[in-house]
mmCIF file of C-alpha atoms in Angstrom:
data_model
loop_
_atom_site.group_PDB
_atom_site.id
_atom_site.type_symbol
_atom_site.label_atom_id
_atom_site.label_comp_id
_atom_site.label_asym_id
_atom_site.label_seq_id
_atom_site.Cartn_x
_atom_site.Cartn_y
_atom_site.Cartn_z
ATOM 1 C CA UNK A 1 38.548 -40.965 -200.251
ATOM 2 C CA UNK A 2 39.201 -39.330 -196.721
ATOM 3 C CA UNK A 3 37.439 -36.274 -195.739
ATOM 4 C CA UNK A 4 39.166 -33.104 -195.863
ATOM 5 C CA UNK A 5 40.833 -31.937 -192.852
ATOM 6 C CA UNK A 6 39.180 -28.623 -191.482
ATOM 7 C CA UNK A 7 41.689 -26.366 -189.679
ATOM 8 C CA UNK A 8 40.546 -24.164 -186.509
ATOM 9 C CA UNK A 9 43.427 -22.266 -187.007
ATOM 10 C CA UNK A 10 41.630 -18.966 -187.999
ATOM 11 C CA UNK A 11 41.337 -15.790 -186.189
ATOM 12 C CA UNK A 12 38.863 -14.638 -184.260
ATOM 13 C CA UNK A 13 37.193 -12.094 -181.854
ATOM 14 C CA UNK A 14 38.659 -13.435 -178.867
ATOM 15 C CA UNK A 15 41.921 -15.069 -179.939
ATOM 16 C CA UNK A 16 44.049 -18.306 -180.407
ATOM 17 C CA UNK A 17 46.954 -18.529 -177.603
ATOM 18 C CA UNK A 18 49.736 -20.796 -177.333
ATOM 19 C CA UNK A 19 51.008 -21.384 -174.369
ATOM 20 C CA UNK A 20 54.497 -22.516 -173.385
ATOM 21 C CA UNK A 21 54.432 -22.940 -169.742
ATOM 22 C CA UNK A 22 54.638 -25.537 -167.062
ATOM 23 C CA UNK A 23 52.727 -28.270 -166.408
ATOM 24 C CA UNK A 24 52.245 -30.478 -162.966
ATOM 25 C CA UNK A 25 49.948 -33.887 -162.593
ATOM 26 C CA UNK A 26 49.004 -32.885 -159.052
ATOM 27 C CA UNK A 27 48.737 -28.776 -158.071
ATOM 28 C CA UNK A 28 48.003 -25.695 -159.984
ATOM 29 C CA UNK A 29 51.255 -23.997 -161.773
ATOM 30 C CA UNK A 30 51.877 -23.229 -164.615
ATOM 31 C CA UNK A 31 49.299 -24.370 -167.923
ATOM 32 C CA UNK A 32 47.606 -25.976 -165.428
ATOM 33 C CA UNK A 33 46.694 -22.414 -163.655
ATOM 34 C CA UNK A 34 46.690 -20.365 -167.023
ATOM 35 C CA UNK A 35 44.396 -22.641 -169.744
ATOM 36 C CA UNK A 36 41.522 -23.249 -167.942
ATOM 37 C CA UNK A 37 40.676 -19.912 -166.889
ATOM 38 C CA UNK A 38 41.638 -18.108 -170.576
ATOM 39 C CA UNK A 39 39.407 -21.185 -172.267
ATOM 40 C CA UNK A 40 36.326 -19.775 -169.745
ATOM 41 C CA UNK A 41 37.234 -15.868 -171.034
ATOM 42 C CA UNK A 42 36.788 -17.632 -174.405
ATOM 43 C CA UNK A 43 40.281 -18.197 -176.066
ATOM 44 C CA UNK A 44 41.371 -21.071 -177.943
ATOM 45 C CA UNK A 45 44.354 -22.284 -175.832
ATOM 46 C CA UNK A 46 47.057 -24.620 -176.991
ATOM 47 C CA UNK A 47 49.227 -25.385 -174.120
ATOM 48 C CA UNK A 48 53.031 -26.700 -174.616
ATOM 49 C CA UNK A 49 54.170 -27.946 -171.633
ATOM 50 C CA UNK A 50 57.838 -26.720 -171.256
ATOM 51 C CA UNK A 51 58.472 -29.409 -168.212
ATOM 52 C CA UNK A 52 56.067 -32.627 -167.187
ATOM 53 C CA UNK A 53 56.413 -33.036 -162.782
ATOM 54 C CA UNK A 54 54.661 -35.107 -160.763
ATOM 55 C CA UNK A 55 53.877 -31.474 -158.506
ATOM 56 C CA UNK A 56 56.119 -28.513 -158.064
ATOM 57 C CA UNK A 57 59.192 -28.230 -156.888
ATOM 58 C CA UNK A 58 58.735 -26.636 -153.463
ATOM 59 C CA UNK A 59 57.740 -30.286 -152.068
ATOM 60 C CA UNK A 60 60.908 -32.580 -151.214
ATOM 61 C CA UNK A 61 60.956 -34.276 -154.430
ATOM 62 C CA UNK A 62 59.348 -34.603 -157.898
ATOM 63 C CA UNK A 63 60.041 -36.704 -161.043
ATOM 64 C CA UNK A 64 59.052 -35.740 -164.346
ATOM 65 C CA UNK A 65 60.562 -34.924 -168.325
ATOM 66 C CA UNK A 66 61.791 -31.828 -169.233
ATOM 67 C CA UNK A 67 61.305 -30.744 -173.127
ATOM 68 C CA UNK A 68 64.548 -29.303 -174.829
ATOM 69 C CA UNK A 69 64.793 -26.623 -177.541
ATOM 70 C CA UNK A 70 65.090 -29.441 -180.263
ATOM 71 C CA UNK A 71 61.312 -31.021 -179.070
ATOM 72 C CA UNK A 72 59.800 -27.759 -178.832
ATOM 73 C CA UNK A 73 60.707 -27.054 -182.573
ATOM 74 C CA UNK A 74 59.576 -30.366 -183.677
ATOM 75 C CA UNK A 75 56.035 -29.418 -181.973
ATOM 76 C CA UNK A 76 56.221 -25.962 -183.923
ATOM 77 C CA UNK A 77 57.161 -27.553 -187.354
ATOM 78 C CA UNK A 78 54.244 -29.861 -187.007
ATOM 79 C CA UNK A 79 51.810 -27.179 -186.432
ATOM 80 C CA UNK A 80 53.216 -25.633 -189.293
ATOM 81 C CA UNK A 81 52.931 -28.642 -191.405
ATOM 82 C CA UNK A 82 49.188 -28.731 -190.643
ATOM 83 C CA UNK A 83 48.617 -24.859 -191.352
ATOM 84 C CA UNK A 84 48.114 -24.869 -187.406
ATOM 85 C CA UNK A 85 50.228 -22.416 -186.656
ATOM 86 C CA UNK A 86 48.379 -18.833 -186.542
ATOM 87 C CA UNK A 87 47.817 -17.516 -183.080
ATOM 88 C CA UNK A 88 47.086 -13.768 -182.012
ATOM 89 C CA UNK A 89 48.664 -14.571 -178.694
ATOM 90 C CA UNK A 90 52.035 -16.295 -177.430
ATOM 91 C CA UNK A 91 52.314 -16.427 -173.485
ATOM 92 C CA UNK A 92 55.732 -17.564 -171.778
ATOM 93 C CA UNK A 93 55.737 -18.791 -168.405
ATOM 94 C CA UNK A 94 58.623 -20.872 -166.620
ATOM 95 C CA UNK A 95 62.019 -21.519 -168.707
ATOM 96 C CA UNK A 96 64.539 -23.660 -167.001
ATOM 97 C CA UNK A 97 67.271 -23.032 -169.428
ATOM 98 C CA UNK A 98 68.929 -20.698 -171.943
ATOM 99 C CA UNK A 99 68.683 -23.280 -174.974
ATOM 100 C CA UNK A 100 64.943 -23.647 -174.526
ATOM 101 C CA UNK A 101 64.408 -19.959 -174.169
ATOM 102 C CA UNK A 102 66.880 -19.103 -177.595
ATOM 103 C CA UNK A 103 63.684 -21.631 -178.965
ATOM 104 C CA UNK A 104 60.980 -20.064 -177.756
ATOM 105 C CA UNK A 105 62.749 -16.333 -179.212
ATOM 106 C CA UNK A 106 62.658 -18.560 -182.494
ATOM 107 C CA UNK A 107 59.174 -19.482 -181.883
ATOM 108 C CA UNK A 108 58.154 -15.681 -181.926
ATOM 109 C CA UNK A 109 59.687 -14.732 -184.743
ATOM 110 C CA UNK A 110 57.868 -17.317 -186.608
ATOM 111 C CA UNK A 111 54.840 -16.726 -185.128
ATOM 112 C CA UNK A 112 55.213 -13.089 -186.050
ATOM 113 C CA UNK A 113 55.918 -13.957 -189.788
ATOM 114 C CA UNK A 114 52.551 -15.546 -189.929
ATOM 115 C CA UNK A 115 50.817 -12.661 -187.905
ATOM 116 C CA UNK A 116 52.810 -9.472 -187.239
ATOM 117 C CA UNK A 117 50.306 -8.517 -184.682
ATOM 118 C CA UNK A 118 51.196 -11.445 -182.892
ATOM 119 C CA UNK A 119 50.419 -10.049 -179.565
ATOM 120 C CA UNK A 120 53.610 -11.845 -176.831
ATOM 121 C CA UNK A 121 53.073 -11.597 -173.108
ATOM 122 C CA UNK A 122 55.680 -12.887 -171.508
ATOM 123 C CA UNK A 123 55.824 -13.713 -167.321
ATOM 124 C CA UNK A 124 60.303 -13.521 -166.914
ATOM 125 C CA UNK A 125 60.143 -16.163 -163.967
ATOM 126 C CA UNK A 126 63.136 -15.328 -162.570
ATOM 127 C CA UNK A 127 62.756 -15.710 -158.721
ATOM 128 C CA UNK A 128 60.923 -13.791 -155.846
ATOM 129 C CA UNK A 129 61.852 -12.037 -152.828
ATOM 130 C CA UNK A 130 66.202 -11.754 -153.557
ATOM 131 C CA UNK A 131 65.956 -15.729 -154.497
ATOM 132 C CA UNK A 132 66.508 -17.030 -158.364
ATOM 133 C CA UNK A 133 64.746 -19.707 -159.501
ATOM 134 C CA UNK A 134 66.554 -20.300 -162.325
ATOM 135 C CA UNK A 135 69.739 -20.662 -163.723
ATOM 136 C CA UNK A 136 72.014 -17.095 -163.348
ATOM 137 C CA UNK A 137 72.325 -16.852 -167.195
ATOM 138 C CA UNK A 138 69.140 -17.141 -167.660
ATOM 139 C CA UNK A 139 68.486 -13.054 -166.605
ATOM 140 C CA UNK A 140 70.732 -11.927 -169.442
ATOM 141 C CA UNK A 141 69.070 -13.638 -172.213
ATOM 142 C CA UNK A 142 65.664 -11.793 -170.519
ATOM 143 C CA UNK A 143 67.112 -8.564 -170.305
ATOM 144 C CA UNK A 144 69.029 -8.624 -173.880
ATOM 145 C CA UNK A 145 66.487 -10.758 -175.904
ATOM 146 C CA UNK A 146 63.041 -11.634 -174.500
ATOM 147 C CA UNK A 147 61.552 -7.812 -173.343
ATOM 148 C CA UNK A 148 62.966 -6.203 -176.266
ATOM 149 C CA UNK A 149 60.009 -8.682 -178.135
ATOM 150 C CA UNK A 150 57.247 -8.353 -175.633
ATOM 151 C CA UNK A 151 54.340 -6.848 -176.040
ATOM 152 C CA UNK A 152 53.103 -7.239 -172.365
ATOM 153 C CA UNK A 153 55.836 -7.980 -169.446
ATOM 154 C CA UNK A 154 54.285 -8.975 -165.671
ATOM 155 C CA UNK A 155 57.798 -9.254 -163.480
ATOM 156 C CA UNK A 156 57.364 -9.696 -159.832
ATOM 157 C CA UNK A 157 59.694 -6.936 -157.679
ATOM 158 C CA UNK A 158 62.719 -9.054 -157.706
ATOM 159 C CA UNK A 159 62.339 -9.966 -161.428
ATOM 160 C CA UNK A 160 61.587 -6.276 -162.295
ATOM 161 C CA UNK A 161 64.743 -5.421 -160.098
ATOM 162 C CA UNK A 162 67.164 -7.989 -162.273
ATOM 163 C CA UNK A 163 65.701 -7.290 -165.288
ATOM 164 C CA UNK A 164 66.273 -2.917 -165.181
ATOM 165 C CA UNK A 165 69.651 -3.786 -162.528
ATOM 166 C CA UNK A 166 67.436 -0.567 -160.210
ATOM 167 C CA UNK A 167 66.430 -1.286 -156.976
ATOM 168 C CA UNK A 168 62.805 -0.685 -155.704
ATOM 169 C CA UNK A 169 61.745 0.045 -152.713
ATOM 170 C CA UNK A 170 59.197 2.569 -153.206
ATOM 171 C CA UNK A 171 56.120 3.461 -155.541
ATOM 172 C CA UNK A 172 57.802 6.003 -157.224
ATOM 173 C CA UNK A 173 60.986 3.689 -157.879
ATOM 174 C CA UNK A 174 58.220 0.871 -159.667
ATOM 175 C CA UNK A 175 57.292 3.493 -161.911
ATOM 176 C CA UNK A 176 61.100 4.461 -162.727
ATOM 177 C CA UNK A 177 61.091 0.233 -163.423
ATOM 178 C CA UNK A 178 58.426 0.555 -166.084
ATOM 179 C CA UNK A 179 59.575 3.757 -167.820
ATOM 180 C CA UNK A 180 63.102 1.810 -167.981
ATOM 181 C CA UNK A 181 61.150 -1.629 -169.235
ATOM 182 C CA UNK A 182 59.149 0.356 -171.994
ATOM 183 C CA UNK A 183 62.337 1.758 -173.359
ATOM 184 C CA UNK A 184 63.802 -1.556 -173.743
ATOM 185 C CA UNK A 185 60.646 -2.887 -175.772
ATOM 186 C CA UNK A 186 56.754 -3.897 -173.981
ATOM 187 C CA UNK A 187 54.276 -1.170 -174.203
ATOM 188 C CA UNK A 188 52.927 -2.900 -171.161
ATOM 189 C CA UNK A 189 54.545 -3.472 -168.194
ATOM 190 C CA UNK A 190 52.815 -4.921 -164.968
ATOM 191 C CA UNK A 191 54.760 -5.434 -161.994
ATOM 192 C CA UNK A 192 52.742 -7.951 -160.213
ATOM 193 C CA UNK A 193 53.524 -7.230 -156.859
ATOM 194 C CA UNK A 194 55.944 -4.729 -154.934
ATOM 195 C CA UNK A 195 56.153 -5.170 -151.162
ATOM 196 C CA UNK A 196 55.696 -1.850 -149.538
ATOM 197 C CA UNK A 197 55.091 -1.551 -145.629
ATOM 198 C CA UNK A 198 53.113 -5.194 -145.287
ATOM 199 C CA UNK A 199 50.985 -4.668 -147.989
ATOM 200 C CA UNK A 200 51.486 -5.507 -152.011
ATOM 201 C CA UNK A 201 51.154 -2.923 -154.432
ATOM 202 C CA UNK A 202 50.889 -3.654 -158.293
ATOM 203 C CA UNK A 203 52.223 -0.913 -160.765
ATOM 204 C CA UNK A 204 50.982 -0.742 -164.117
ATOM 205 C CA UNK A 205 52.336 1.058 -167.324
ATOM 206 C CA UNK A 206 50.773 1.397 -170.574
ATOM 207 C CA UNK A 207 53.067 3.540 -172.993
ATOM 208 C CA UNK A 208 50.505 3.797 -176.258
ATOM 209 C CA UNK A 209 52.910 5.283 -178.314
ATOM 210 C CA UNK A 210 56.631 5.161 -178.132
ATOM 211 C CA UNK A 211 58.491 7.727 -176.537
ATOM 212 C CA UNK A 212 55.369 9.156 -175.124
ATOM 213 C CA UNK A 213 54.549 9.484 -171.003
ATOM 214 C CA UNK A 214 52.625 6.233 -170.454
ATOM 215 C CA UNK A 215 49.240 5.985 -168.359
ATOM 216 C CA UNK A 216 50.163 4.623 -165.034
ATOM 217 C CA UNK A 217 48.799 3.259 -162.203
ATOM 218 C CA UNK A 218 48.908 1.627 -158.529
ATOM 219 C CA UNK A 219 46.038 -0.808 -157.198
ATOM 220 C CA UNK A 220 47.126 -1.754 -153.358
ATOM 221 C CA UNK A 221 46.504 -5.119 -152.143
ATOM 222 C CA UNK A 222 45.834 -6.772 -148.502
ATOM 223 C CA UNK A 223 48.880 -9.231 -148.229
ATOM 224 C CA UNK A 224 47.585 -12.512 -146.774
ATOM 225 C CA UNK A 225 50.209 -14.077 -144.530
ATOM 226 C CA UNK A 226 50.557 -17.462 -146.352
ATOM 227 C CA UNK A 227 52.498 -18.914 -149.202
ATOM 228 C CA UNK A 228 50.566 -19.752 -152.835
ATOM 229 C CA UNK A 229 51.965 -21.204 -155.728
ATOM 230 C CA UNK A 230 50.397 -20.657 -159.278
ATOM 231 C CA UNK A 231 48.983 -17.122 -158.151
ATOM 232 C CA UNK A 232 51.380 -15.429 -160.744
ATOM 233 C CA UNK A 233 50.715 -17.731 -163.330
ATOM 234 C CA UNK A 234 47.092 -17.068 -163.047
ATOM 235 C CA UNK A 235 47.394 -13.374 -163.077
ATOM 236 C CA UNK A 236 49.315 -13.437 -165.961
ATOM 237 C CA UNK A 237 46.910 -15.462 -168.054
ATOM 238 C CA UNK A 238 43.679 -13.080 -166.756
ATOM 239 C CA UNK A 239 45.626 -9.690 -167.801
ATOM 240 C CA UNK A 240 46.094 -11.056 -171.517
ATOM 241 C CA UNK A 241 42.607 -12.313 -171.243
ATOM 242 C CA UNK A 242 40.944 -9.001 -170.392
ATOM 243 C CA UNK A 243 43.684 -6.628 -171.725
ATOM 244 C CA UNK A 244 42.628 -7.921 -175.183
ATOM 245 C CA UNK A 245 39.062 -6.151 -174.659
ATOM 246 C CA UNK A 246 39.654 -3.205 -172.038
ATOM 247 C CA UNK A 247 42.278 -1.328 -170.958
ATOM 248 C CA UNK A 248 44.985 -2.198 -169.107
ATOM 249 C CA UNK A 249 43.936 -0.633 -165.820
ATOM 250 C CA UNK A 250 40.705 -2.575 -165.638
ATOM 251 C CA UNK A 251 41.900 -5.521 -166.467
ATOM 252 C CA UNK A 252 44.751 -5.732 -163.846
ATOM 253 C CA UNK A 253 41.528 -4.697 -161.577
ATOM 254 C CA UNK A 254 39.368 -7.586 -163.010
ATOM 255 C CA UNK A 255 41.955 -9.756 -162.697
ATOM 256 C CA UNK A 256 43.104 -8.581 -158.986
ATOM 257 C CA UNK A 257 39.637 -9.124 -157.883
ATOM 258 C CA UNK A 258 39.354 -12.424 -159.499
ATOM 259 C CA UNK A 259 42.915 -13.546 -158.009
ATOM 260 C CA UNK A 260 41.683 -12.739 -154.607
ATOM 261 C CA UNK A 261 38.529 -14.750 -154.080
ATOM 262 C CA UNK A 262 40.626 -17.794 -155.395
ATOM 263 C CA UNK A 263 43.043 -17.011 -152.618
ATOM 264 C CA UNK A 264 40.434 -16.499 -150.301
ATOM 265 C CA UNK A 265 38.591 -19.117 -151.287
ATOM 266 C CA UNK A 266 41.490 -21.359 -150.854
ATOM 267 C CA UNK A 267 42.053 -20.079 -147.577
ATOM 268 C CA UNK A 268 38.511 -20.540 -146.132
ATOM 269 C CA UNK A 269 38.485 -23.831 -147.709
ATOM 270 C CA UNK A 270 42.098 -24.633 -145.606
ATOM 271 C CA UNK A 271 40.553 -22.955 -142.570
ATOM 272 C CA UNK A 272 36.889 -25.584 -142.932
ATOM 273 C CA UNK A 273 38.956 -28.746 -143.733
ATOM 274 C CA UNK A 274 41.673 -27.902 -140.982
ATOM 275 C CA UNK A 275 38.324 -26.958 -138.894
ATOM 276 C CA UNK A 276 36.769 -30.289 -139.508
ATOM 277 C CA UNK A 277 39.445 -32.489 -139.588
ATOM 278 C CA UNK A 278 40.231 -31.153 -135.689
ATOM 279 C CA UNK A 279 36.189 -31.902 -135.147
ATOM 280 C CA UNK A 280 36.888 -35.397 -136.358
ATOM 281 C CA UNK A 281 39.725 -35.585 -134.260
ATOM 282 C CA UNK A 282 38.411 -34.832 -131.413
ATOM 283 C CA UNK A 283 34.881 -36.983 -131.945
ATOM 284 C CA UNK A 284 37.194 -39.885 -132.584
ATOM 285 C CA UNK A 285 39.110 -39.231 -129.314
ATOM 286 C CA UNK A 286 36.198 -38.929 -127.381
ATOM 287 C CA UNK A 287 34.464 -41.918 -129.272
ATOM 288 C CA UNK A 288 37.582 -44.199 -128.322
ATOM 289 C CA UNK A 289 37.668 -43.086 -124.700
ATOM 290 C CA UNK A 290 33.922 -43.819 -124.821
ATOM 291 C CA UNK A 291 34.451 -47.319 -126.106
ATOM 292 C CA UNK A 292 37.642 -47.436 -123.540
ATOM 293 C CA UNK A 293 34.992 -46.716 -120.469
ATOM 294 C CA UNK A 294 32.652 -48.704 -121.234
ATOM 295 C CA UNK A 295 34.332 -52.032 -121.894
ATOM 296 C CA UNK A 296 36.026 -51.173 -118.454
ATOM 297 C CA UNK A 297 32.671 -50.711 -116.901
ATOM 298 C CA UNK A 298 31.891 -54.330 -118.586
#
């Protein structure tokens, strides 16, 4: 007789999240920037990878699969088949298509028939700076289906900008953003990043109950001139990891700390390598020229 099957499914303190994001064999986008770092805060992460690349698609090429409404249900039916399928968290990263994001609107509502506090914080990777990434149709499904269902929304400027059709170019116009976001659905809004006079401010908005003035608030951040991918990815998954325990305002600063010693970390380790591969460089230079002189000289 086999043993029964025991089921982790369960909830707990910290949480159970799925999710749906992308996923590169080399680099850091995507699940690969968002499990690891909500499995150290203590979640139980199940990551569905909504597009397999060899790296992201800012090099010159990549190959890869790309999984279609139809095989994300088929993942979601098996769960379900195994009483897997109880999570207090859903998190949404890249969607390359409108039929894969109608699935993943499926996947909340079933997710919220199992637990209506089914908590759903969704990144709407869109673009950045007046550049989509995606396919144009793609904004209206956002705007008309996905925030209406969010619990927690982190938009980028441009993203923020598409999804309210208001422009920003001030502080005061990111807060206008999130009062116009929180009346379409997400108590919390978070837009990531808002470029103001060479420096990025974050704006965040926590309405607590509907219709009331949310709390609000601006954290301004050094812009380093260089260009990171997975930083937005990562953010996203530290503000459900810490919003889940404080409030909202200390864990966008948690996380905005946390975000920039990776970044600066990554640029001191560019800066050493670069460093030391000019050091080898130059030893090998003057090690040939060495070698040169002296079998001259023989």
């Amino acid at each position: 007789m086999a043993p029964p099957i025991l089921s982790l499914a369960l909830p707990s303190e910290t949480g159970r999240v799925l999710s749906i994001q992308s996923h590169t064999v080399q680099g850091y986008v995507g699940n690969k920037s968002a499990v690891f770092p909500l499995q150290l805060l203590g979640y139980d992460v199940d990551p569905v990878n909504s597009v397999q690349f060899s790296n992201h698609t800012g090099y010159p090429t990549f190959k890869g699969q790309v999984l279609n409404g139809q095989q994300l249900w088929e993942l979601m039916e098996g769960l379900k088949a195994n009483d897997l399928l109880y999570y207090t968290h859903l998190l949404t990263g890249y969607i390359g298509s409108v039929s894969f994001l109608n699935t993943v609107l499926e996947v909340v509502k079933k997710l919220r028939s199992i637990n209506p506090k089914l908590t759903y914080v969704c990144d709407p990777v869109l673009g950045d700076e007046g550049k989509l990434y995606v396919p144009p149709e793609l904004v209206e499904v956002y705007r008309e289906k996905v925030v209406p269902v969010a619990s927690m929304l982190t938009p980028n400027q441009f993203e923020a900008e598409q999804l309210t059709g208001f422009r920003i170019v001030s502080e005061h116009d990111g807060r206008e953003a999130c009062n116009k976001l929180h009346a379409a659905g997400p108590a919390k809004v978070v837009i990531t990043s808002i470029n103001i006079d060479g420096h990025l401010l974050l704006i965040g908005s926590h309405e607590k109950e509907k219709g009331q003035s949310p709390d609000q608030f601006k954290i301004l951040i050094p812009k380093i001139p260089a260009y990171f991918t997975g930083t937005g990815d990562l953010m996203t998954a530290l503000l459900l990891g810490w919003s889940n325990v404080i409030s909202l305002f200390l864990s966008n600063f948690e996380s905005v700390i946390f975000l920039f010693h990776v970044v600066f970390y990554c640029v001191s380790f560019f800066l050493f390598m670069q460093s030391r591969n000019t050091q080898m460089i130059l030893q090998r230079q003057q090690s040939s020229q060495y070698q040169a002189c002296r079998y001259v000289s023989w």
